[in-house]
Coordinates of C-alpha atoms and ligand atoms in Angstrom, one line a residue:
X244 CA 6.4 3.2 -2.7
X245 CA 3.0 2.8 -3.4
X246 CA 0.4 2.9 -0.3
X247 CA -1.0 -0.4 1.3
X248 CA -4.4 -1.3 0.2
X249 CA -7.1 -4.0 1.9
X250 CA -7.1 -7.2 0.6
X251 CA -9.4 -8.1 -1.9
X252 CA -12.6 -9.3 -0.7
X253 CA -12.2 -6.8 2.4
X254 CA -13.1 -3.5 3.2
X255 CA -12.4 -1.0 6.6
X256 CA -15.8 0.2 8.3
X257 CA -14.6 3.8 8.9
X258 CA -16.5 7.0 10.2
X259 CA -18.8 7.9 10.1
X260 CA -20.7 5.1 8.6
X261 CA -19.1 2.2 10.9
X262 CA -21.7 3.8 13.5
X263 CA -24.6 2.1 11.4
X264 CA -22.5 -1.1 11.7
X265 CA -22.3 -0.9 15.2
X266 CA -25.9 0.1 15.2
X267 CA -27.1 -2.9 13.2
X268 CA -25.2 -5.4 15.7
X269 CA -26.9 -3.8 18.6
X270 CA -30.2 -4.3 17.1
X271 CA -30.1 -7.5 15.8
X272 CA -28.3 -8.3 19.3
X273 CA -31.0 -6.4 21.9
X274 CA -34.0 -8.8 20.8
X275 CA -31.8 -12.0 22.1
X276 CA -31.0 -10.1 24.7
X277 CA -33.9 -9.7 26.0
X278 CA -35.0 -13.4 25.4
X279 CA -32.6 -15.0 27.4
X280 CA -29.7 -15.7 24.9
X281 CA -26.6 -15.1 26.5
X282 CA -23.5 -14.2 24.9
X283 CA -21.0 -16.6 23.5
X284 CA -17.2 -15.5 22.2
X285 CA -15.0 -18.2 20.3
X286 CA -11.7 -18.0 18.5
X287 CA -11.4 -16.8 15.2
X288 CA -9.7 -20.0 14.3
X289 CA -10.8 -23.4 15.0
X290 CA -9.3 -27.4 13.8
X291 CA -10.1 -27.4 10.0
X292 CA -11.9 -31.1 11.1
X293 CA -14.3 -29.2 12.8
X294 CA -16.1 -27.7 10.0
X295 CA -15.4 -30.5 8.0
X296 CA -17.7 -32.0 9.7
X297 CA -19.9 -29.7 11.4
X298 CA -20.2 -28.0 8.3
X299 CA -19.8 -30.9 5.9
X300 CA -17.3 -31.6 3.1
X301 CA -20.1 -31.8 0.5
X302 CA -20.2 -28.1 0.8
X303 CA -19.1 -25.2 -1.0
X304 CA -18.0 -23.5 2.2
X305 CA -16.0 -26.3 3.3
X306 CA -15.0 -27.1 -0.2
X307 CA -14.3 -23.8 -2.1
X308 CA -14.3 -21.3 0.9
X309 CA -12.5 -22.3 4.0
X310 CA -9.1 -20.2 4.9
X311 CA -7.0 -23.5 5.9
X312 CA -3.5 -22.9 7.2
X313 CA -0.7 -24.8 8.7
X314 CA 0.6 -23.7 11.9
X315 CA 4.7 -23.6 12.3
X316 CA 3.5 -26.5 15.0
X317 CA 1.4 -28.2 12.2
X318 CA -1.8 -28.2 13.6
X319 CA -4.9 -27.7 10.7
X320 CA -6.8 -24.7 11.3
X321 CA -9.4 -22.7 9.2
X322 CA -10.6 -19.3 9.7
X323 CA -14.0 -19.3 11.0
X324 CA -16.5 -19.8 8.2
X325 CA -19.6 -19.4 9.9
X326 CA -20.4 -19.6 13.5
X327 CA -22.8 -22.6 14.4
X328 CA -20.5 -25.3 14.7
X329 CA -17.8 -23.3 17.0
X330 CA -20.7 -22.4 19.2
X331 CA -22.0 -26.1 19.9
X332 CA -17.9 -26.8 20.2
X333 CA -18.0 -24.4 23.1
X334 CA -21.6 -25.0 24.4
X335 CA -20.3 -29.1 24.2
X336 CA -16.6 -28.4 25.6
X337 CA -17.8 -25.9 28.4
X338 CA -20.7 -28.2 29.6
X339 CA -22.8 -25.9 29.3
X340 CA -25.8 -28.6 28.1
X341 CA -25.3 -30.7 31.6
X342 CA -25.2 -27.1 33.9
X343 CA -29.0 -26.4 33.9
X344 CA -32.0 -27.0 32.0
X345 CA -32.0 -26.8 28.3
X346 CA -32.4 -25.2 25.6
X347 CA -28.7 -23.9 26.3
X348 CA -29.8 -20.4 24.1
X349 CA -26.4 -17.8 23.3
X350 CA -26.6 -14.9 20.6
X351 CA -22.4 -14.1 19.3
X352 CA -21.5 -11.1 17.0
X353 CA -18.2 -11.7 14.7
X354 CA -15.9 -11.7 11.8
X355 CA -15.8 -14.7 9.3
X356 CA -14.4 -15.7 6.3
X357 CA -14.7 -17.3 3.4
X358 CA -12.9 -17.5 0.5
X359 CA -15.6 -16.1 -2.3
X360 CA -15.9 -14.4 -5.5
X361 CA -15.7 -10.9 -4.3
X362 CA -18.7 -8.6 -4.9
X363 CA -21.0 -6.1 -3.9
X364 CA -22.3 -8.2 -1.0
X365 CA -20.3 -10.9 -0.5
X366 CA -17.2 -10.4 0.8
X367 CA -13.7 -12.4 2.0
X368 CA -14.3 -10.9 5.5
X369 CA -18.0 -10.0 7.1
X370 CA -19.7 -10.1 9.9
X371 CA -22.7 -11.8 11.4
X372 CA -24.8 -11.7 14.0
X373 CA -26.1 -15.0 15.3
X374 CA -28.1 -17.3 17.5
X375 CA -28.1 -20.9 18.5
X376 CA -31.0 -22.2 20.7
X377 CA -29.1 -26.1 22.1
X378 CA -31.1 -29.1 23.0
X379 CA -34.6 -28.6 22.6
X380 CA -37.1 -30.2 20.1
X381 CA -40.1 -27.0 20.0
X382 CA -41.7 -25.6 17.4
X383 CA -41.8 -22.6 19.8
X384 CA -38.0 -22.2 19.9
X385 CA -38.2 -22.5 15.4
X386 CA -40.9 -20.0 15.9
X387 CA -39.2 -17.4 18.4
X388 CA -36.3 -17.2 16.6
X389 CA -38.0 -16.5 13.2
X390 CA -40.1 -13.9 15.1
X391 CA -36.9 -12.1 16.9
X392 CA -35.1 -12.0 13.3
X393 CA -38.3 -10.2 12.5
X394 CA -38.3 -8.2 15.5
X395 CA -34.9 -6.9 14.5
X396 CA -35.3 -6.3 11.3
X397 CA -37.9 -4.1 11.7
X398 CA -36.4 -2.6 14.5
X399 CA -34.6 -0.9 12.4
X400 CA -36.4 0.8 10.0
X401 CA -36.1 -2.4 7.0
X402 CA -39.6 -3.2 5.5
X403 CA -39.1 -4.6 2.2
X404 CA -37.9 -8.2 3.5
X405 CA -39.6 -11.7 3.1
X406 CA -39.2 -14.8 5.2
X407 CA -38.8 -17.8 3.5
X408 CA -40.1 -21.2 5.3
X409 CA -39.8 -25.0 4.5
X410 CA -39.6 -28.1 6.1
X411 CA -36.7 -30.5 5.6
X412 CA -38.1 -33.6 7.1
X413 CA -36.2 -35.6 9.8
X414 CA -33.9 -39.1 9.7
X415 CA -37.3 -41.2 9.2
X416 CA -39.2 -38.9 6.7
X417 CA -36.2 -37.6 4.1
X418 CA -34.2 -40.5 3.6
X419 CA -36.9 -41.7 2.0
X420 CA -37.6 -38.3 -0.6
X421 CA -33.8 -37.8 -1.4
X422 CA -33.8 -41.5 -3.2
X423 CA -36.8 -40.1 -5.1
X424 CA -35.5 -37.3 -6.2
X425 CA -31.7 -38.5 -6.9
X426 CA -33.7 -41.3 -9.3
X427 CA -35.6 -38.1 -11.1
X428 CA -31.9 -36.6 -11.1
X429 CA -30.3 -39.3 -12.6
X430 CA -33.2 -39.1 -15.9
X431 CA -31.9 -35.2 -16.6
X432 CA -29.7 -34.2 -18.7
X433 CA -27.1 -32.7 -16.5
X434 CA -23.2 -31.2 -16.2
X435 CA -20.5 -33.4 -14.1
X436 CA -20.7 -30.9 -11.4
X437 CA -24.4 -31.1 -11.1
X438 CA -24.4 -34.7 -11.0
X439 CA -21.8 -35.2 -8.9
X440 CA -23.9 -33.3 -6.7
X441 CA -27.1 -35.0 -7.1
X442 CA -25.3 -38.2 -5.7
X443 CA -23.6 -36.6 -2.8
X444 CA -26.5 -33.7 -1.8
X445 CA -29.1 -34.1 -4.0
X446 CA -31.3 -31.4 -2.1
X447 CA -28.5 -28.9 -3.0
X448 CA -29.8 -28.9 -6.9
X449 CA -33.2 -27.8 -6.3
X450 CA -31.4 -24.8 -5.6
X451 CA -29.0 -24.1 -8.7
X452 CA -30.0 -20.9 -9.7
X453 CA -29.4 -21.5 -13.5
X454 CA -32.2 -21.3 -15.4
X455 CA -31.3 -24.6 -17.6
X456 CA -31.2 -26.6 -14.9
X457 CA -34.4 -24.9 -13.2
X458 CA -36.4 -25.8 -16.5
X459 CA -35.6 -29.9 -16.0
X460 CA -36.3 -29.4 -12.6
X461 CA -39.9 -29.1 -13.1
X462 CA -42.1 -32.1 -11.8
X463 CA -39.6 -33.0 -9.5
X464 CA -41.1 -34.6 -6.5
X465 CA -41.1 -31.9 -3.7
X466 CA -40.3 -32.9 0.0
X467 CA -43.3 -31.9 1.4
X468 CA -45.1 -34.6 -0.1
X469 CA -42.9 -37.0 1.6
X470 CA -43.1 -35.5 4.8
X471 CA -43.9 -37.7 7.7
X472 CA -46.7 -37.1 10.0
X473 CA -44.6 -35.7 13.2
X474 CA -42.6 -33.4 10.9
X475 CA -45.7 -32.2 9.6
X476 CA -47.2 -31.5 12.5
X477 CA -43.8 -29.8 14.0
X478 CA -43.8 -27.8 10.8
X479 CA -47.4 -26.5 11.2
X480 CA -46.9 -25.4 14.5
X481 CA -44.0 -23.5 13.7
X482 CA -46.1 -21.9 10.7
X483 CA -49.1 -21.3 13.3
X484 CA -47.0 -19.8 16.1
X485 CA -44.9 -17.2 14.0
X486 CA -48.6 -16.7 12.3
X487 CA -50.1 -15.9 16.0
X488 CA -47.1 -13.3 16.5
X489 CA -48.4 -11.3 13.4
X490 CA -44.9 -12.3 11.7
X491 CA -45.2 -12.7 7.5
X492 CA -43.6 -15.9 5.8
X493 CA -43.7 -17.4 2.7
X494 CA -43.7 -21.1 2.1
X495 CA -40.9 -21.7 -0.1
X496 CA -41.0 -25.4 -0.7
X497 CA -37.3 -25.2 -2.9
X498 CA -35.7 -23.6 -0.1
X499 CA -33.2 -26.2 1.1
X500 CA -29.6 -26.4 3.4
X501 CA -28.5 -29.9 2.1
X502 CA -26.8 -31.5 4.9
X503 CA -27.9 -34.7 6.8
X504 CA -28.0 -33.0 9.8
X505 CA -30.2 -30.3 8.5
X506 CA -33.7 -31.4 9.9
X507 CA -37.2 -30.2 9.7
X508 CA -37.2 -26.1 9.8
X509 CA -35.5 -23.9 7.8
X510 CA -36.0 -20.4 6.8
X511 CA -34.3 -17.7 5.0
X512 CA -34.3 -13.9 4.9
X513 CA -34.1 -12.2 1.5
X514 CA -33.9 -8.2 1.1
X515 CA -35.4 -7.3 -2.6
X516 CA -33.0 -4.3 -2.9
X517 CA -29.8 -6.2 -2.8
X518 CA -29.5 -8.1 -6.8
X519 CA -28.0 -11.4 -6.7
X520 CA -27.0 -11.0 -3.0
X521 CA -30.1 -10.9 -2.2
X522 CA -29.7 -13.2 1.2
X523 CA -29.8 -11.2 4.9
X524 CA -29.8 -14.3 7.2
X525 CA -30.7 -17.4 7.2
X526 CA -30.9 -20.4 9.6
X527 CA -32.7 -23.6 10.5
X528 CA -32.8 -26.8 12.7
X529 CA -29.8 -28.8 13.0
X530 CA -31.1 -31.9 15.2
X531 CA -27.6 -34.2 14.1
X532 CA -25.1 -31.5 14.6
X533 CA -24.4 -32.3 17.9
X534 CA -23.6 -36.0 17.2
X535 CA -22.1 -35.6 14.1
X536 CA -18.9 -33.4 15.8
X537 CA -18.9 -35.7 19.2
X538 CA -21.3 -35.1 21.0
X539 CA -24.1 -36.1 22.7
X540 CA -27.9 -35.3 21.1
X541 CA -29.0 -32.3 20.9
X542 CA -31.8 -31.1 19.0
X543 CA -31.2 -27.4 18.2
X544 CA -32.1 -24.8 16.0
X545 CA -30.0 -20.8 15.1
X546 CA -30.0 -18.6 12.4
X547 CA -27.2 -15.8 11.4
X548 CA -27.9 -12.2 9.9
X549 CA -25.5 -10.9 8.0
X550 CA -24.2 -7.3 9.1
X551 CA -22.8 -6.2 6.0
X552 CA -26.0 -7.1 3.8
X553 CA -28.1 -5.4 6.8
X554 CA -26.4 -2.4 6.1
X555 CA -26.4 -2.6 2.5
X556 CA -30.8 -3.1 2.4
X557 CA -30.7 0.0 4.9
X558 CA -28.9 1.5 2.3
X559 CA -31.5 0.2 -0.5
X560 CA -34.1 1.4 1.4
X561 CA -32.6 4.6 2.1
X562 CA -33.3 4.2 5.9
X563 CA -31.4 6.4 8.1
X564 CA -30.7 5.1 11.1
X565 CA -31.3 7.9 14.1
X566 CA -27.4 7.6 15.7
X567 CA -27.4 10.2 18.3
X568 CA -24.3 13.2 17.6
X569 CA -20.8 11.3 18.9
X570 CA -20.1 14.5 20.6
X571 CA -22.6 16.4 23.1
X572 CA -20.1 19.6 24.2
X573 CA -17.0 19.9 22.3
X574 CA -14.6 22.6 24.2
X575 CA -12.9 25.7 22.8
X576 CA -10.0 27.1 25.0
X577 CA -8.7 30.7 24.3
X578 CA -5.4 32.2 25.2
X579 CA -4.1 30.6 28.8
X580 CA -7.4 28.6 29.0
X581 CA -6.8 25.2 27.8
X582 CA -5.8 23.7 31.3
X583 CA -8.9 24.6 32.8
X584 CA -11.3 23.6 29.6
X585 CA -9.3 20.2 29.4
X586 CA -10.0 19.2 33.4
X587 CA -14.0 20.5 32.6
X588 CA -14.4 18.0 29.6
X589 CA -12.7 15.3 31.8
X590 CA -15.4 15.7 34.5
X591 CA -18.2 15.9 31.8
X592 CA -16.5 12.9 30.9
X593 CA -16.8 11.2 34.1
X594 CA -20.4 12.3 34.4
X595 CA -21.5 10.4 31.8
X596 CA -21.4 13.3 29.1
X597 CA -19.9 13.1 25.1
X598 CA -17.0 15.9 25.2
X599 CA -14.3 16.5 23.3
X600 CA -11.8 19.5 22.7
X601 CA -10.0 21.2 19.8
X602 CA -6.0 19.8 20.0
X603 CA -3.3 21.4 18.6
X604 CA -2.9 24.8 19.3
X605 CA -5.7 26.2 16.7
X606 CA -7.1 29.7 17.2
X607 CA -10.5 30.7 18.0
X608 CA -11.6 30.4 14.1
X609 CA -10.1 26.8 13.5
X610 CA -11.2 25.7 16.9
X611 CA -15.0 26.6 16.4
X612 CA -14.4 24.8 13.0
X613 CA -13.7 21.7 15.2
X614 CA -16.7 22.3 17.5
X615 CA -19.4 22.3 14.4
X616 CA -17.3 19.2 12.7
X617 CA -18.1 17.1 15.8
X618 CA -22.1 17.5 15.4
X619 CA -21.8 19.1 19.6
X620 CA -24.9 20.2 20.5
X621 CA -23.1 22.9 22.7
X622 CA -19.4 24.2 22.4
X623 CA -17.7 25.7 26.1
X624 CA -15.6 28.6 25.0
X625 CA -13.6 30.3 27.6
X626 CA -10.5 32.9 27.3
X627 CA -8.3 34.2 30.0
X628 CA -10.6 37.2 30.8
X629 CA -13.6 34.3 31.4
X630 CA -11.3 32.6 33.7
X631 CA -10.7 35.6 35.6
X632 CA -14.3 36.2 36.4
X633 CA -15.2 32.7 37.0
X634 CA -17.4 31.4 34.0
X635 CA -17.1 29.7 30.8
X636 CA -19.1 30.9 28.0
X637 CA -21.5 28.2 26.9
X638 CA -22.7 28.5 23.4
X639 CA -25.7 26.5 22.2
X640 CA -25.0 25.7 18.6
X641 CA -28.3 25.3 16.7
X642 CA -29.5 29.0 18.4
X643 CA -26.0 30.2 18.3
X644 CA -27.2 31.9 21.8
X645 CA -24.5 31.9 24.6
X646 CA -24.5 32.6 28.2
X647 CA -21.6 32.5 31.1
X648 CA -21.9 29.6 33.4
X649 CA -19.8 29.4 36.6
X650 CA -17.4 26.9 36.3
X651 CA -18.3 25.1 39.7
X652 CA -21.8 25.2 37.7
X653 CA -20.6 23.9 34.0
X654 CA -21.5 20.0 34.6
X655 CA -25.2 20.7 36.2
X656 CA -26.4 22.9 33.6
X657 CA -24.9 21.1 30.7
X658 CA -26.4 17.6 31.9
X659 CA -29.5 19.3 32.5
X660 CA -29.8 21.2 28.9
X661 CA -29.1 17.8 27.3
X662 CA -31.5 16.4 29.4
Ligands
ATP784 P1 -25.2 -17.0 0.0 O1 -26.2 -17.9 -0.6 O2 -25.5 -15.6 -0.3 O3 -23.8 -17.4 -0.3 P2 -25.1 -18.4 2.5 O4 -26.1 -19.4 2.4 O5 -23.7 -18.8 2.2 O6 -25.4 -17.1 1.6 P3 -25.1 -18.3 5.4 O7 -24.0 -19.3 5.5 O8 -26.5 -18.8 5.7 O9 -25.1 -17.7 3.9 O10 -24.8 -17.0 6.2 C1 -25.9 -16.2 6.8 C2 -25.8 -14.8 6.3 O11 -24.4 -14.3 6.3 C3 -26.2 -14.6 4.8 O12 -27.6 -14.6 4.7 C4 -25.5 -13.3 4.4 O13 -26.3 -12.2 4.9 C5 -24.2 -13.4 5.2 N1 -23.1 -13.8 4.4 C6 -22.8 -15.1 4.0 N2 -21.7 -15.1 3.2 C7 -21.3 -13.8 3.1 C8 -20.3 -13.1 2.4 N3 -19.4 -13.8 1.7 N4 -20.3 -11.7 2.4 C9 -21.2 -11.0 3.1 N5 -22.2 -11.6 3.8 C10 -22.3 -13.0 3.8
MG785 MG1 -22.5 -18.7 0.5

């Protein structure tokens, strides 16, 4: 019988490079954090209806992507394919908008799915990071979560990513530019597909990545010469805040999310060492979200970084991220000794201190094998004869020096050496 493999699309995050993973979601997670986002957990699985609509059936996600299922009670649910619209379900359902003042501002970490052509960077199953910022209109709230992105991203170690920034207009302002730009549309020469599109999200074909469509696309009218006066002035003090805070953008006037409830900011994140994947996060304002699965309004803005891609431009950039040695003492136990070692490394344990211990039975030569394996910074080796007089022998492992501490002794000076 032939092993089980992952399914397509999927991969395991296994030692030791799952550590960067966990890594990346701390460091996209500590600058929310620290900025009053608080943390937000929903089910994998929500009512297919949901992202129907909170994600919209013009789509590809909703469309192509979406995990549906049937459950043996016949209730319609979809895998999670991204994680705004669960998190305004919850924000909405829990109340949290009528609790205090607002913005309501949470940060989540997940899984998600989507059921995509599987490559090097896109994936069935990944993981994101994200932020949702609830029921405040404020170019400051657009501007401090395209600096904390930034903030993150730097954090650890990534240089050679751009921020992409446009303006989508509002309900008054783009109404107004999509019938211009559906009646420049309908004068191309286009595929079904494409003009199927242009009639149902006509922003969405600015953004076809074929070149033959790209060429007709040239003297297209552009949004931001239909952009009303408040949405140009929201837009520019987005622009001049993340400006004040040092943070680098490029204006990126094609850059669109085509959905009606899409308003005024939006912004992407690109890595140039990733190819065609080339996407790290993106987000944007979503002022009709709130209304458009139930709820009341709720002007709000969030952005998602991808994990997996993070990891990958690390990669690209050949950043290495500093993840401290899983083990700080790793135990050796001799002859009769093992009793003794095991009760030291549960106390180091309990003190706070990485230990571990060769299993198994292994002699003196397999066990120090063990001890370099885990990366310990010090190995405690004791026999009977060490036991006898009271000590353990404790062997620094870069210097290879090694001196006999008193056992009463062992968890004082090792906390202090590592100190
Ligand atoms: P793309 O244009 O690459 O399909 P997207 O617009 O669908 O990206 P979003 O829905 O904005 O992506 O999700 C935010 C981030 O999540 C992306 O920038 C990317 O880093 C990550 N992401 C999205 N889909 C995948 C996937 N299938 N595999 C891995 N990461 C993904
Ligand atoms: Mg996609």
């Amino acid at each position: 019988m032939s092993t089980f493999q992952a399914p397509k699309g999927t991969y395991d995050l296994l030692p030791p490079r799952s550590a960067t993973f966990l890594a990346v979601r701390e460091a996209i997670s500590a600058p929310l954090k620290n900025s009053g986002y608080g943390y937000v957990e929903t089910p994998g699985f929500e009512n297919v209806e949901l992202f129907s609509r909170g994600v919209g059936e013009s789509t590809d996600i909703v469309s192509k992507e979406m995990y549906t299922l049937t459950t043996k009670g016949g209730d319609q649910l979809a895998l999670r394919p991204e994680g705004t619209a669960s998190v305004l379900r919850a924000a909405l359902q829990g109340n949290l908008h009528k609790l205090g003042g607002l913005p309501v501002k949470l940060w989540y970490s997940g899984s998600y799915y989507r059921y995509e052509r599987a490559q090097a960077g896109r994936y069935r199953h990944f993981s994101q990071v994200g932020a949702e910022a609830i029921g405040a209109e404020d170019p400051a709230l657009d501007a401090e979560l395209i600096i904390l992105a930034d903030q993150a991203y730097r954090s650890l170690g990534l240089r050679n990513f751009r921020i992409l920034l446009n303006s989508l207009g509002d309900k008054e302002c783009r109404p107004v530019y999509r019938e211009a730009l559906q009646a420049f549309l309908r004068g191309l020469d286009l595929d079904e597909d494409t003009v199927r599109r242009a009639e149902i999200n006509p922003l969405r074909v600015l953004d076809d990545k074929r070149e033959s469509v790209q060429k007709q696309l040239v003297g297209a009218p552009m949004l931001r010469d239909y952009l009303c006066d408040a949405c140009k002035a929201y837009h520019e003090e987005v622009r001049a805040l993340v400006t004040a805070a040092g943070v680098v953008f490029e204006d990126d006037e094609k850059l669109v999310r085509g959905l009606d409830y899409y308003t005024r900011t939006t912004f992407e994140f690109v890595h140039d060492g990733l190819g065609s994947q080339s996407a790290v996060g993106g987000g944007g304002r979503y002022d009709g979200l709130s209304e458009m699965i139930g709820g009341p309004a709720l002007p709000s803005v969030g952005w998602a970084l991808g994990v997996d891609r993070t990891v990958l431009a690390l990669e690209a950039e050949g950043v290495a991220l500093d993840i401290p040695a899983a083990t700080s003492v790793f135990a050796v136990a001799l002859g009769g000794a093992k009793p003794v070692l095991f009760g030291l490394v549960t106390e180091l344990r309990r003190a706070g201190v990485a230990a571990d211990i060769s299993y198994g039975g292994k002699g003196l030569k397999g066990a120090m094998k063990d001890a370099n394996r885990s990366g310990a910074r010090f190995a405690l080796v004791a026999g009977d004869r060490d036991l006898e007089e009271g000590v353990v022998q404790l062997k620094d492992m870069e210097s290879g020096e090694q001196v006999p501490v008193a056992l009463a002794d062992v968890v004082d000076t090792v906390r202090a050496k590592l100190a």
